[in-house]
Coordinates of C-alpha atoms in Angstrom, one line a residue:
Chain A
M15 CA -93.2 -149.4 -53.1
T16 CA -89.7 -148.1 -53.5
T17 CA -88.2 -144.7 -54.3
D18 CA -84.6 -143.8 -55.0
D19 CA -83.9 -142.6 -51.6
H20 CA -86.1 -144.7 -49.4
G21 CA -85.0 -145.0 -45.9
S22 CA -82.9 -141.8 -45.9
G23 CA -85.4 -139.9 -43.7
A24 CA -88.3 -139.0 -45.9
G25 CA -89.5 -136.6 -43.2
E26 CA -86.6 -134.2 -43.8
R27 CA -86.0 -134.5 -47.5
R28 CA -88.8 -133.0 -49.5
L29 CA -90.7 -135.1 -52.1
T30 CA -89.5 -133.9 -55.5
P31 CA -91.3 -134.2 -58.8
A32 CA -88.5 -136.6 -59.8
D33 CA -89.3 -138.8 -56.9
V34 CA -92.8 -139.1 -58.1
Q35 CA -91.7 -139.9 -61.6
N36 CA -89.2 -142.6 -60.5
V37 CA -91.4 -144.4 -58.1
R38 CA -91.8 -148.1 -58.9
F39 CA -94.6 -150.1 -57.4
S40 CA -93.9 -153.8 -56.8
R41 CA -96.1 -156.2 -58.6
A42 CA -99.2 -157.4 -56.8
P43 CA -99.5 -161.1 -56.2
M44 CA -101.6 -162.9 -58.8
L45 CA -104.4 -163.6 -56.5
H46 CA -104.9 -159.9 -55.5
P47 CA -105.6 -157.8 -58.5
G48 CA -103.9 -154.3 -58.3
Y49 CA -104.5 -150.8 -59.7
N50 CA -104.7 -150.2 -63.4
D51 CA -101.1 -149.4 -64.3
A52 CA -102.0 -146.7 -66.8
E53 CA -104.1 -144.8 -64.3
V54 CA -101.4 -144.8 -61.7
D55 CA -98.8 -143.6 -64.3
R56 CA -101.1 -140.8 -65.5
F57 CA -101.7 -139.7 -62.0
L58 CA -98.0 -139.7 -61.2
V59 CA -97.3 -137.4 -64.1
R60 CA -99.9 -135.0 -63.0
M61 CA -98.6 -135.0 -59.5
A62 CA -95.1 -134.3 -60.7
G63 CA -96.3 -131.4 -62.7
E64 CA -98.2 -130.0 -59.7
L65 CA -95.2 -130.3 -57.4
A66 CA -92.9 -128.6 -59.9
R67 CA -95.4 -125.7 -60.1
L68 CA -95.6 -125.4 -56.3
H69 CA -91.9 -125.3 -56.0
A70 CA -91.5 -122.6 -58.6
E71 CA -94.2 -120.6 -56.9
E72 CA -92.5 -121.0 -53.6
A73 CA -89.1 -119.8 -54.9
Q74 CA -90.8 -116.8 -56.5
L75 CA -92.5 -115.9 -53.2
R76 CA -89.3 -116.2 -51.3
D77 CA -87.6 -113.8 -53.7
Q78 CA -90.5 -111.4 -53.4
V79 CA -90.3 -111.6 -49.6
L80 CA -86.6 -110.8 -49.7
A81 CA -87.2 -107.9 -52.0
L82 CA -89.9 -106.5 -49.8
Q83 CA -87.8 -106.9 -46.7
D84 CA -85.0 -104.9 -48.4
Q85 CA -87.5 -102.2 -49.3
V86 CA -88.7 -102.0 -45.8
V87 CA -85.2 -101.6 -44.5
A88 CA -84.5 -98.9 -47.1
L89 CA -87.7 -97.1 -46.2
Q90 CA -86.9 -97.2 -42.5
E91 CA -83.5 -95.7 -43.2
Q92 CA -85.1 -93.0 -45.2
V93 CA -87.6 -92.2 -42.6
A94 CA -84.9 -92.1 -39.9
G95 CA -82.8 -89.8 -42.1
A96 CA -85.9 -87.7 -42.8
T97 CA -84.8 -87.2 -46.3
A98 CA -87.3 -89.3 -48.3
V99 CA -90.4 -87.4 -47.2
E100 CA -92.7 -86.6 -50.1
P101 CA -91.8 -83.1 -51.0
P102 CA -94.7 -80.7 -50.5
S103 CA -96.4 -79.5 -53.6
E104 CA -95.8 -76.0 -54.9
Q105 CA -99.4 -75.2 -54.2
A106 CA -99.2 -76.2 -50.6
V107 CA -96.0 -74.2 -50.1
R108 CA -97.8 -71.1 -51.6
I109 CA -100.8 -71.5 -49.3
L110 CA -98.7 -71.9 -46.2
A111 CA -96.6 -68.9 -47.2
T112 CA -99.7 -66.8 -47.6
A113 CA -101.0 -67.9 -44.3
Q114 CA -97.7 -67.2 -42.6
Q115 CA -97.7 -63.7 -44.1
T116 CA -101.2 -63.1 -42.8
A117 CA -100.1 -64.1 -39.3
D118 CA -97.0 -61.9 -39.6
S119 CA -99.0 -58.9 -40.6
Y120 CA -101.5 -59.4 -37.7
V121 CA -98.7 -59.6 -35.2
A122 CA -97.0 -56.5 -36.8
E123 CA -100.2 -54.6 -36.7
A124 CA -100.8 -55.5 -33.1
E125 CA -97.2 -54.4 -32.2
D126 CA -97.7 -51.2 -34.1
F127 CA -100.9 -50.4 -32.4
S128 CA -99.3 -51.1 -29.0
R129 CA -96.4 -48.9 -30.0
Q130 CA -98.6 -46.0 -30.8
M131 CA -100.7 -46.3 -27.7
T132 CA -97.6 -46.6 -25.5
A133 CA -95.9 -43.7 -27.2
D134 CA -99.0 -41.5 -26.8
A135 CA -99.4 -42.5 -23.2
R136 CA -95.7 -41.8 -22.5
A137 CA -95.8 -38.4 -24.1
Q138 CA -98.9 -37.5 -22.0
Y139 CA -97.3 -38.8 -18.9
E140 CA -94.1 -36.8 -19.5
E141 CA -96.0 -33.6 -20.2
Q142 CA -98.0 -34.0 -17.0
V143 CA -94.9 -34.6 -14.9
R144 CA -93.2 -31.6 -16.5
R145 CA -96.2 -29.4 -15.8
A146 CA -96.5 -30.6 -12.3
R147 CA -92.9 -29.8 -11.7
E148 CA -93.3 -26.3 -13.2
N149 CA -96.3 -25.7 -10.9
A150 CA -94.4 -27.0 -7.9
G151 CA -91.5 -24.7 -8.7
A152 CA -93.8 -21.7 -9.2
T153 CA -95.6 -22.4 -5.9
I154 CA -92.3 -22.7 -4.0
Q155 CA -91.1 -19.5 -5.5
A156 CA -94.3 -17.7 -4.6
A157 CA -94.1 -19.1 -1.1
Q158 CA -90.5 -17.9 -0.7
E159 CA -91.4 -14.4 -2.0
A160 CA -94.3 -14.3 0.4
A161 CA -92.1 -15.4 3.2
A162 CA -89.5 -12.7 2.3
R163 CA -92.2 -10.1 2.2
M164 CA -93.5 -11.2 5.6
V165 CA -90.1 -11.1 7.1
A166 CA -89.4 -7.7 5.6
G167 CA -92.8 -6.4 6.6
G168 CA -92.5 -7.8 10.1
G169 CA -89.0 -6.6 10.9
Q170 CA -89.0 -3.2 9.2
P171 CA -85.6 -2.5 10.7
A172 CA -84.0 0.0 8.4
P173 CA -85.7 0.9 5.2
A174 CA -82.7 3.2 4.4
G175 CA -80.0 0.6 4.9
D176 CA -82.0 -2.0 2.9
G177 CA -80.6 -0.9 -0.4
G178 CA -77.0 -0.8 0.8
E179 CA -77.3 -4.2 2.4
R180 CA -78.8 -5.7 -0.7
G181 CA -76.0 -4.2 -2.6
T182 CA -73.4 -5.9 -0.4
T183 CA -75.2 -9.2 -0.6
Q184 CA -75.3 -9.0 -4.4
D185 CA -71.6 -8.1 -4.5
L186 CA -70.8 -11.0 -2.3
E187 CA -72.9 -13.4 -4.4
E188 CA -71.2 -12.2 -7.5
Q189 CA -67.8 -12.8 -5.9
V190 CA -68.8 -16.3 -4.7
A191 CA -70.0 -17.1 -8.2
Y192 CA -66.8 -15.8 -9.7
L193 CA -64.7 -17.7 -7.3
K194 CA -66.7 -20.9 -8.0
A195 CA -66.2 -20.5 -11.7
F196 CA -62.5 -19.7 -11.2
A197 CA -62.1 -22.8 -9.1
Q198 CA -63.9 -24.9 -11.6
A199 CA -61.7 -23.5 -14.4
C200 CA -58.6 -24.2 -12.4
R201 CA -59.7 -27.7 -11.7
V202 CA -60.4 -28.4 -15.4
Q203 CA -57.1 -26.9 -16.4
L204 CA -55.2 -28.8 -13.8
R205 CA -56.8 -32.0 -14.8
S206 CA -56.2 -31.5 -18.5
Y207 CA -52.6 -30.8 -17.6
L208 CA -52.3 -34.0 -15.6
E209 CA -54.1 -36.1 -18.2
A210 CA -51.8 -34.7 -20.9
L211 CA -48.8 -35.5 -18.7
L212 CA -50.0 -39.0 -18.1
T213 CA -50.4 -39.5 -21.8
D214 CA -46.9 -38.2 -22.4
V215 CA -45.5 -40.3 -19.7
E216 CA -47.0 -43.4 -21.3
T217 CA -46.0 -42.6 -24.8
E218 CA -42.5 -41.6 -24.1
W219 CA -41.5 -44.3 -21.7
G220 CA -42.8 -46.9 -23.9
R221 CA -40.8 -45.4 -26.7
A222 CA -37.7 -45.0 -24.7
D223 CA -36.8 -48.6 -23.9
P224 CA -39.6 -51.1 -23.8
A225 CA -37.2 -53.9 -22.9
T226 CA -36.2 -52.4 -19.5
L227 CA -39.8 -51.6 -18.8
Q228 CA -40.7 -55.3 -19.2
Q229 CA -38.4 -56.1 -16.3
L230 CA -39.8 -53.6 -13.9
P231 CA -42.1 -55.3 -11.3
L232 CA -45.8 -54.9 -11.7
R233 CA -47.5 -52.7 -9.2
T234 CA -48.8 -54.7 -6.3
P235 CA -52.4 -53.8 -5.3
A236 CA -51.1 -52.2 -2.1
Q237 CA -49.2 -49.7 -4.1
R238 CA -52.0 -48.7 -6.3
P239 CA -54.1 -46.4 -4.1
A240 CA -51.1 -44.1 -3.6
V241 CA -50.7 -43.9 -7.4
T242 CA -54.3 -43.2 -8.0
A243 CA -54.4 -40.6 -5.3
A244 CA -51.5 -38.6 -6.7
P245 CA -51.1 -39.7 -10.3
G246 CA -48.7 -37.1 -11.4
T247 CA -47.6 -35.0 -8.4
P248 CA -43.9 -35.4 -9.0
N249 CA -44.3 -34.5 -12.6
V250 CA -45.8 -31.1 -12.0
A251 CA -42.7 -29.6 -10.5
R252 CA -40.4 -31.4 -12.9
E253 CA -39.4 -29.5 -16.0
V254 CA -36.9 -32.0 -17.4
P255 CA -37.7 -33.0 -21.0
L256 CA -39.2 -36.4 -21.1
D257 CA -37.3 -37.7 -24.1
D258 CA -34.1 -38.6 -22.2
S259 CA -35.6 -39.4 -18.9
T260 CA -35.3 -43.1 -18.7
S261 CA -32.9 -42.9 -15.8
E262 CA -35.4 -40.9 -13.8
Q263 CA -38.1 -43.4 -14.0
P264 CA -37.9 -44.9 -10.6
A265 CA -38.4 -41.4 -9.1
V266 CA -41.9 -41.2 -10.5
G267 CA -44.8 -42.8 -8.7
G268 CA -46.7 -44.0 -11.7
N269 CA -43.9 -45.6 -13.7
A270 CA -44.5 -49.2 -12.9
E271 CA -47.9 -49.2 -14.6
V272 CA -46.3 -48.7 -18.0
P273 CA -45.5 -52.4 -18.7
A274 CA -49.1 -53.3 -17.8
R275 CA -50.4 -50.7 -20.3
R276 CA -48.1 -52.0 -23.0
R277 CA -49.9 -55.3 -22.9
N278 CA -52.6 -54.1 -25.2
Chain B
M3 CA -66.9 -77.0 -55.4
D4 CA -67.8 -74.2 -57.8
I5 CA -68.1 -71.3 -55.3
P6 CA -68.9 -68.5 -57.9
A7 CA -71.7 -70.6 -59.3
M8 CA -73.1 -71.2 -55.8
R9 CA -72.9 -67.5 -55.0
A10 CA -74.7 -66.8 -58.2
S11 CA -77.6 -69.1 -57.4
F12 CA -77.8 -67.7 -53.8
A13 CA -77.9 -64.2 -55.2
K14 CA -80.9 -65.2 -57.3
A15 CA -82.7 -66.4 -54.2
T16 CA -81.9 -63.3 -52.2
A17 CA -82.8 -61.0 -55.0
T18 CA -86.5 -62.0 -54.4
G19 CA -86.3 -60.4 -51.0
D20 CA -88.6 -62.1 -48.5
E21 CA -89.9 -64.7 -51.1
A22 CA -87.0 -67.1 -50.7
P23 CA -87.0 -67.4 -46.9
L24 CA -90.8 -67.5 -47.0
Y25 CA -90.6 -70.4 -49.4
F26 CA -87.9 -72.1 -47.3
Y27 CA -89.8 -72.0 -44.1
S28 CA -93.1 -73.0 -45.7
H29 CA -91.4 -76.0 -47.3
L30 CA -89.7 -77.0 -44.1
F31 CA -92.9 -76.8 -42.0
L32 CA -94.8 -78.8 -44.6
S33 CA -92.3 -81.6 -44.9
H34 CA -91.5 -81.6 -41.1
P35 CA -94.5 -80.2 -39.2
E36 CA -92.8 -80.9 -35.9
T37 CA -90.3 -78.1 -36.5
R38 CA -92.9 -75.4 -36.5
K39 CA -93.2 -75.3 -32.7
M40 CA -89.6 -74.3 -32.4
F41 CA -90.4 -70.9 -33.9
P42 CA -92.5 -67.9 -32.8
V43 CA -95.9 -67.1 -34.3
S44 CA -94.6 -64.2 -36.4
M45 CA -91.7 -65.3 -38.6
A46 CA -90.9 -61.9 -40.1
H47 CA -87.7 -61.4 -38.1
Q48 CA -86.7 -65.0 -38.2
R49 CA -86.7 -65.0 -42.0
D50 CA -84.3 -62.0 -42.2
R51 CA -82.1 -63.7 -39.7
F52 CA -81.8 -67.1 -41.4
F53 CA -80.9 -65.7 -44.8
H54 CA -78.6 -63.2 -43.3
A55 CA -76.6 -65.9 -41.5
L56 CA -76.6 -68.0 -44.6
G57 CA -75.4 -65.0 -46.6
E58 CA -72.5 -64.6 -44.2
V59 CA -71.5 -68.2 -44.7
V60 CA -71.8 -68.0 -48.5
A61 CA -69.8 -64.7 -48.6
H62 CA -67.0 -66.1 -46.5
V63 CA -67.1 -69.7 -47.5
D64 CA -63.5 -69.5 -48.7
D65 CA -62.3 -68.0 -45.4
L66 CA -62.8 -70.9 -43.1
D67 CA -61.0 -69.2 -40.2
R68 CA -63.8 -66.8 -40.1
V69 CA -66.7 -69.0 -40.9
V70 CA -66.0 -72.0 -38.7
P71 CA -66.0 -70.1 -35.3
M72 CA -69.2 -68.4 -36.4
L73 CA -70.9 -71.7 -37.2
Q74 CA -69.6 -73.3 -34.1
A75 CA -71.1 -70.5 -32.0
L76 CA -74.4 -70.9 -33.9
G77 CA -74.4 -74.6 -33.4
R78 CA -73.9 -74.3 -29.7
D79 CA -76.5 -71.5 -29.4
H80 CA -79.1 -73.4 -31.4
R81 CA -79.3 -76.1 -28.8
K82 CA -81.5 -73.8 -26.7
F83 CA -84.1 -73.8 -29.5
G84 CA -84.4 -77.6 -29.1
I85 CA -82.6 -78.4 -32.3
V86 CA -81.3 -81.9 -32.6
P87 CA -79.1 -83.6 -35.3
A88 CA -82.1 -85.0 -37.1
H89 CA -83.3 -81.4 -37.9
Y90 CA -80.2 -80.6 -39.9
P91 CA -80.9 -82.8 -43.0
A92 CA -84.5 -81.6 -42.9
A93 CA -83.4 -78.0 -43.2
G94 CA -80.9 -79.0 -45.8
A95 CA -83.6 -80.6 -48.0
S96 CA -85.8 -77.5 -47.8
L97 CA -82.8 -75.2 -48.5
L98 CA -82.0 -77.1 -51.7
A99 CA -85.7 -77.1 -52.7
T100 CA -85.7 -73.3 -52.2
L101 CA -82.6 -72.6 -54.2
R102 CA -83.9 -74.9 -57.0
H103 CA -87.2 -73.1 -57.0
F104 CA -85.6 -69.7 -57.5
D105 CA -82.9 -70.7 -60.0
D106 CA -84.0 -71.3 -63.6
E107 CA -80.5 -72.6 -64.4
W108 CA -80.3 -75.1 -61.6
N109 CA -78.4 -78.2 -62.6
P110 CA -77.2 -81.5 -61.0
A111 CA -73.7 -80.1 -60.4
L112 CA -75.0 -77.1 -58.5
E113 CA -77.3 -79.4 -56.6
K114 CA -74.4 -81.6 -55.6
D115 CA -72.2 -78.6 -54.6
W116 CA -74.9 -77.1 -52.4
S117 CA -75.7 -80.4 -50.9
D118 CA -72.0 -81.0 -50.0
A119 CA -71.6 -77.4 -48.7
Y120 CA -74.6 -77.7 -46.6
G121 CA -73.5 -81.1 -45.3
L122 CA -70.2 -79.4 -44.2
V123 CA -72.0 -76.5 -42.5
A124 CA -74.3 -78.9 -40.7
K125 CA -71.4 -81.1 -39.6
V126 CA -69.5 -78.1 -38.1
M127 CA -72.6 -77.0 -36.3
M128 CA -73.6 -80.4 -35.1
E129 CA -70.1 -81.2 -33.8
A130 CA -69.9 -77.9 -31.9
A131 CA -73.4 -78.7 -30.4
E132 CA -72.2 -82.1 -29.5
A133 CA -69.0 -80.8 -27.9
A134 CA -71.1 -78.5 -25.8
S135 CA -73.4 -81.2 -24.6
D136 CA -71.8 -81.4 -21.2
Q137 CA -73.7 -78.1 -20.6
P138 CA -77.4 -78.0 -20.6
P139 CA -79.0 -76.3 -23.7
W140 CA -80.5 -73.7 -21.5
W141 CA -80.7 -72.8 -17.8
D142 CA -83.9 -72.1 -15.9
A143 CA -83.7 -68.9 -13.9
E144 CA -86.2 -67.9 -11.2
V145 CA -87.2 -64.2 -10.9
V146 CA -86.4 -63.5 -7.2
S147 CA -87.3 -59.8 -7.3
H148 CA -88.8 -57.5 -9.8
E149 CA -88.9 -53.7 -9.3
R150 CA -90.4 -51.1 -11.6
R151 CA -88.1 -48.2 -11.4
T152 CA -89.7 -45.8 -13.9
I153 CA -92.8 -46.0 -16.0
D154 CA -91.0 -48.2 -18.5
T155 CA -88.0 -49.6 -16.7
A156 CA -87.6 -52.5 -14.4
I157 CA -84.7 -54.2 -12.6
M158 CA -85.0 -57.9 -12.0
W159 CA -82.9 -60.2 -10.0
L160 CA -82.7 -63.7 -11.4
R161 CA -81.4 -66.9 -9.7
P162 CA -80.2 -69.2 -12.4
E163 CA -79.8 -73.0 -11.9
P164 CA -76.4 -73.9 -10.6
G165 CA -73.6 -74.2 -13.2
F166 CA -74.5 -71.0 -15.1
S167 CA -71.3 -68.9 -15.5
Y168 CA -70.5 -65.7 -17.3
Q169 CA -68.2 -62.8 -17.3
A170 CA -68.8 -59.1 -16.6
G171 CA -69.8 -57.4 -19.9
Q172 CA -71.1 -60.5 -21.6
S173 CA -74.7 -60.7 -22.6
I174 CA -77.2 -63.5 -22.1
S175 CA -80.2 -64.5 -24.2
L176 CA -83.4 -65.0 -22.3
E177 CA -86.9 -66.3 -23.1
S178 CA -90.1 -66.1 -21.1
D179 CA -93.2 -68.4 -21.2
V180 CA -95.2 -65.2 -21.6
R181 CA -93.6 -64.7 -25.1
P182 CA -92.5 -68.2 -26.2
K183 CA -89.7 -68.7 -28.7
L184 CA -88.7 -65.0 -28.6
W185 CA -85.2 -64.8 -27.3
R186 CA -83.7 -61.5 -26.5
Y187 CA -80.2 -60.5 -25.3
Y188 CA -79.6 -58.6 -22.1
S189 CA -76.4 -57.7 -20.2
P190 CA -76.2 -58.5 -16.5
A191 CA -75.5 -55.4 -14.4
N192 CA -73.2 -57.2 -12.0
A193 CA -70.0 -59.2 -12.1
P194 CA -70.4 -62.9 -11.2
R195 CA -71.4 -63.2 -7.5
P196 CA -70.8 -66.0 -5.1
D197 CA -74.6 -66.6 -4.8
G198 CA -74.9 -66.6 -8.6
L199 CA -77.7 -63.9 -8.8
L200 CA -78.0 -61.8 -11.9
E201 CA -79.2 -58.2 -12.0
I202 CA -81.0 -57.5 -15.3
H203 CA -82.2 -54.0 -16.5
V204 CA -85.1 -54.0 -18.9
R205 CA -86.6 -51.0 -20.6
A206 CA -90.0 -51.6 -22.2
Y207 CA -89.7 -50.5 -25.7
D208 CA -92.9 -49.2 -27.2
G209 CA -94.7 -52.1 -28.8
G210 CA -91.8 -54.4 -28.0
P211 CA -93.4 -57.8 -27.2
V212 CA -90.7 -59.2 -25.0
S213 CA -89.4 -56.1 -23.2
T214 CA -92.9 -54.9 -22.4
A215 CA -93.8 -58.4 -21.0
L216 CA -90.6 -58.5 -18.9
V217 CA -91.3 -55.0 -17.4
R218 CA -95.1 -55.4 -16.9
R219 CA -96.0 -59.0 -16.7
V220 CA -93.2 -61.0 -15.3
G221 CA -92.9 -61.1 -11.5
P222 CA -91.2 -62.9 -8.6
G223 CA -91.5 -66.6 -8.8
D224 CA -91.7 -66.7 -12.6
V225 CA -89.1 -68.8 -14.4
L226 CA -87.2 -67.6 -17.4
R227 CA -84.8 -69.5 -19.6
L228 CA -81.3 -68.4 -20.2
G229 CA -79.2 -69.3 -23.2
P230 CA -75.4 -69.6 -22.9
P231 CA -73.6 -66.3 -22.4
M232 CA -72.1 -64.6 -25.5
G233 CA -69.1 -62.3 -25.1
H234 CA -68.6 -59.2 -27.0
I235 CA -68.3 -55.9 -25.2
A236 CA -65.0 -57.7 -24.2
F237 CA -64.2 -56.0 -20.9
D238 CA -60.4 -56.1 -20.6
Q239 CA -59.8 -57.6 -17.2
E240 CA -56.0 -57.6 -17.7
S241 CA -55.7 -53.8 -18.1
D242 CA -55.3 -51.6 -15.0
R243 CA -55.6 -48.3 -16.8
D244 CA -58.2 -45.9 -15.3
L245 CA -61.7 -46.2 -16.8
L246 CA -64.2 -43.9 -18.3
L247 CA -67.7 -45.4 -18.6
V248 CA -70.4 -43.6 -20.5
A249 CA -74.0 -45.0 -20.3
G250 CA -77.2 -44.2 -22.0
G251 CA -80.5 -45.9 -21.3
T252 CA -80.1 -49.5 -20.1
G253 CA -76.6 -49.4 -21.6
L254 CA -75.9 -48.7 -18.0
A255 CA -76.2 -52.4 -17.2
P256 CA -72.9 -53.8 -18.6
L257 CA -71.1 -50.7 -17.3
K258 CA -72.4 -51.2 -13.8
A259 CA -71.1 -54.7 -14.2
V260 CA -67.7 -53.3 -14.9
V261 CA -67.9 -51.1 -11.8
D262 CA -68.9 -54.2 -9.8
Q263 CA -66.0 -56.2 -11.4
V264 CA -63.5 -53.5 -10.3
A265 CA -65.1 -53.4 -6.8
R266 CA -65.0 -57.2 -6.4
Y267 CA -61.9 -58.4 -8.1
G268 CA -59.8 -55.3 -8.8
P269 CA -57.2 -54.2 -9.8
A270 CA -57.9 -50.8 -8.2
R271 CA -58.5 -48.1 -10.9
R272 CA -60.0 -44.7 -11.0
V273 CA -63.5 -45.0 -12.6
D274 CA -65.6 -42.2 -13.9
L275 CA -69.1 -43.2 -14.8
Y276 CA -71.3 -40.8 -16.8
V277 CA -75.0 -41.6 -17.0
G278 CA -77.0 -39.8 -19.6
S279 CA -80.8 -39.5 -19.7
R280 CA -83.4 -37.4 -21.4
T281 CA -85.1 -36.3 -18.2
E282 CA -84.2 -36.7 -14.5
E283 CA -87.0 -39.1 -13.8
R284 CA -85.7 -41.5 -16.4
I285 CA -82.5 -42.1 -14.4
Y286 CA -83.7 -45.4 -13.1
D287 CA -80.8 -46.6 -10.9
R288 CA -79.8 -43.3 -9.4
A289 CA -79.9 -44.2 -5.7
A290 CA -77.9 -47.3 -6.2
L291 CA -75.3 -45.5 -8.2
E292 CA -75.0 -42.6 -5.8
E293 CA -74.5 -45.2 -3.0
L294 CA -71.8 -46.9 -5.0
G295 CA -70.1 -43.5 -5.5
Q296 CA -70.1 -42.9 -1.8
E297 CA -68.9 -46.3 -0.9
H298 CA -65.9 -46.3 -3.3
P299 CA -63.5 -43.4 -3.3
W300 CA -62.2 -44.4 -6.7
L301 CA -65.6 -44.0 -8.3
T302 CA -67.1 -40.8 -9.5
V303 CA -70.7 -40.9 -10.9
T304 CA -72.0 -38.0 -12.9
F305 CA -75.6 -37.7 -14.2
A306 CA -76.6 -35.6 -17.1
V307 CA -79.9 -34.7 -18.7
S308 CA -80.5 -33.6 -22.3
H309 CA -84.2 -32.6 -22.3
D310 CA -85.0 -31.4 -18.8
D311 CA -84.3 -27.7 -18.2
L312 CA -85.8 -27.8 -14.7
S313 CA -83.2 -30.3 -13.6
T314 CA -80.2 -29.3 -11.5
L315 CA -78.1 -32.0 -13.0
E316 CA -75.5 -31.4 -15.8
Q317 CA -77.3 -30.3 -18.9
G318 CA -76.6 -31.6 -22.4
D319 CA -76.2 -34.7 -24.5
I320 CA -74.0 -37.1 -22.6
G321 CA -71.3 -37.1 -25.2
E322 CA -71.0 -33.3 -24.9
V323 CA -70.9 -33.5 -21.1
V324 CA -68.2 -36.1 -21.2
A325 CA -66.2 -34.1 -23.7
R326 CA -66.6 -31.0 -21.4
H327 CA -64.9 -32.9 -18.6
G328 CA -62.1 -34.3 -20.7
P329 CA -59.6 -35.0 -21.9
W330 CA -59.8 -38.8 -21.4
N331 CA -57.0 -39.9 -23.6
S332 CA -55.2 -41.9 -20.9
R333 CA -58.3 -44.0 -20.1
D334 CA -59.9 -47.2 -21.2
V335 CA -63.3 -46.1 -22.4
Y336 CA -66.5 -48.1 -22.6
V337 CA -69.6 -46.6 -24.1
A338 CA -73.0 -48.4 -24.1
G339 CA -76.4 -47.0 -25.0
P340 CA -78.8 -46.2 -27.9
P341 CA -77.3 -45.9 -31.4
A342 CA -77.3 -42.1 -31.7
M343 CA -75.8 -41.7 -28.2
V344 CA -73.0 -44.2 -28.9
E345 CA -72.2 -42.6 -32.2
D346 CA -72.1 -39.1 -30.8
T347 CA -70.0 -40.0 -27.8
T348 CA -67.4 -42.1 -29.6
T349 CA -67.0 -39.5 -32.4
R350 CA -66.4 -36.8 -29.9
L351 CA -63.9 -38.9 -27.9
L352 CA -62.0 -40.0 -30.9
K353 CA -61.9 -36.4 -32.2
D354 CA -60.4 -35.3 -28.9
G355 CA -57.5 -37.7 -29.5
L356 CA -58.6 -41.0 -27.7
R357 CA -56.8 -43.9 -29.4
P358 CA -59.4 -46.1 -31.1
E359 CA -58.0 -49.3 -29.5
R360 CA -58.9 -48.0 -26.0
L361 CA -62.5 -47.4 -26.9
R362 CA -65.1 -50.2 -26.8
S363 CA -68.7 -49.5 -27.5
E364 CA -71.9 -51.4 -27.6
V365 CA -75.2 -50.4 -29.2
F366 CA -78.4 -51.1 -27.2
A367 CA -81.3 -51.2 -29.6
P368 CA -84.8 -52.5 -29.4
S369 CA -85.8 -55.9 -30.6
R370 CA -82.6 -57.6 -31.2
L371 CA -83.0 -61.3 -31.9
G372 CA -79.4 -61.9 -31.2
P373 CA -76.1 -60.2 -31.2
S374 CA -74.4 -59.9 -34.6
L375 CA -70.8 -60.6 -35.0
D376 CA -70.0 -57.1 -33.5
G377 CA -72.6 -57.6 -30.8
E378 CA -75.9 -55.9 -30.3
V379 CA -78.0 -56.1 -27.2
T380 CA -81.6 -55.5 -26.4
Q381 CA -82.8 -52.6 -24.3

């Protein structure tokens, strides 16, 4: 038997339908009768047809596998990108939204309940504390009065002088109160005056010549406490108008802080 | 990008009130169930917050100088919630679905614009988060001491993991396992210390889930989580002008930190601290403050009560008391406390002639989920 390509490694090259059609069988010797030629030919035709069909089918399957592989890759990408998830249905969204609202309202209700309870408890607590303090105050006062009575009753030194003494004490107390108030008023006025001066100093010096101010050295931390202790002492005595006072700057303790303030 | 059209479609969604954010989160949780665990049980506040932030972006989308820093801060801050890059497209898909659902004139052009815009927002946030990845997303902090000072106020000392740094006057978000996923902002009451400890003042707000738990349930040994510090009261460390500090409630905390800052790092300045309270018992840190006042000659501490006629302290609203002792026009002024107190005090001071640029204030209100752009902190 011969085929077109015999000897060229039949194991690697596949048998094609053409191979089957072109095959030629050598004649059998006269003494040995062979196959019926017509039968062999008919079978070969059938075999060629079958092979052709198989090859076509195989090619088709290969295409299909490739297409499916592409699809798998695409799906994997989509899954990784989390974009191709089936969108939830409107109904599902509605149901979940309602469930969420129910949960929210339970939480809100619980919070509200807790708020009311706490507020009530707090109000009661504060009321009790207030009452306790009032009672304590009243008790102490009563005790003091009792003590005063006992002292007065025990001593009985001079019932006559009592009124005069009380008068003097009252006078003294009034004077002390007046002096206290006066001192407080003085302090407040003095402070307003100093604060106003500080404000002026800042505004005016900045306006006078910002460029020279920039060159002044910054306060070192060591200098600061002195400044803080007497922020405007030299200013108090000085009556010079501030507008033209750039030349006097070095004389004043607080001057060097101006550049720092200009920063903002 | 057709910005007016995008604003119009966003307006349609926000016009529905709570509906749109409710739809958004339901959609997100259904398509990505794993994201649910990043949120607290009650989503009511969260919904406001998300659409509020989104609204800011939409409103200022043509002003990138303003939007980008805000997004970067958000991106960095979101790491503490456990958000990773994969979550951004998920939220984007749900956002688009939400806008589509509430816009009867939705079209492919709008879809593309929104998709591009969201992509940009996500990119800025993710890049900022990525840039911050040399820092942990949060720091564990152990409660080393916990002291109830009044019926509703506690002072805790926390020891954060090494590497946590902040500045006096900044605030820090914290979360406890007792109330998972609820982050609240608090201001430390001390300047950074060599041992890294933080002093935190907490007032239990009636019905407040987190503050109540922090005052009544948390104790030594418990571990809290701290988010990265956020700066806003903006204490001016450069200035050496004398200081006036006015505190109401736990607004005292950042102001005590300012006193501590001056004591530790200077420069030396005269400091007047006014602490206002309703009643004398409610002044929760009196002993410590009086001690500070004795220790430092430059510090004067004044207490005042507004609803306590039996007290021998100064009487009146703290703003009134401060004004009585004025003028304060040469000072740097910091005011922190409840809204009404801050409002009253700042109004009085400005009326008396204080220059606005020298006044900094911070409102301490209950149940803040995070500081807004101007900064709000939890009591």
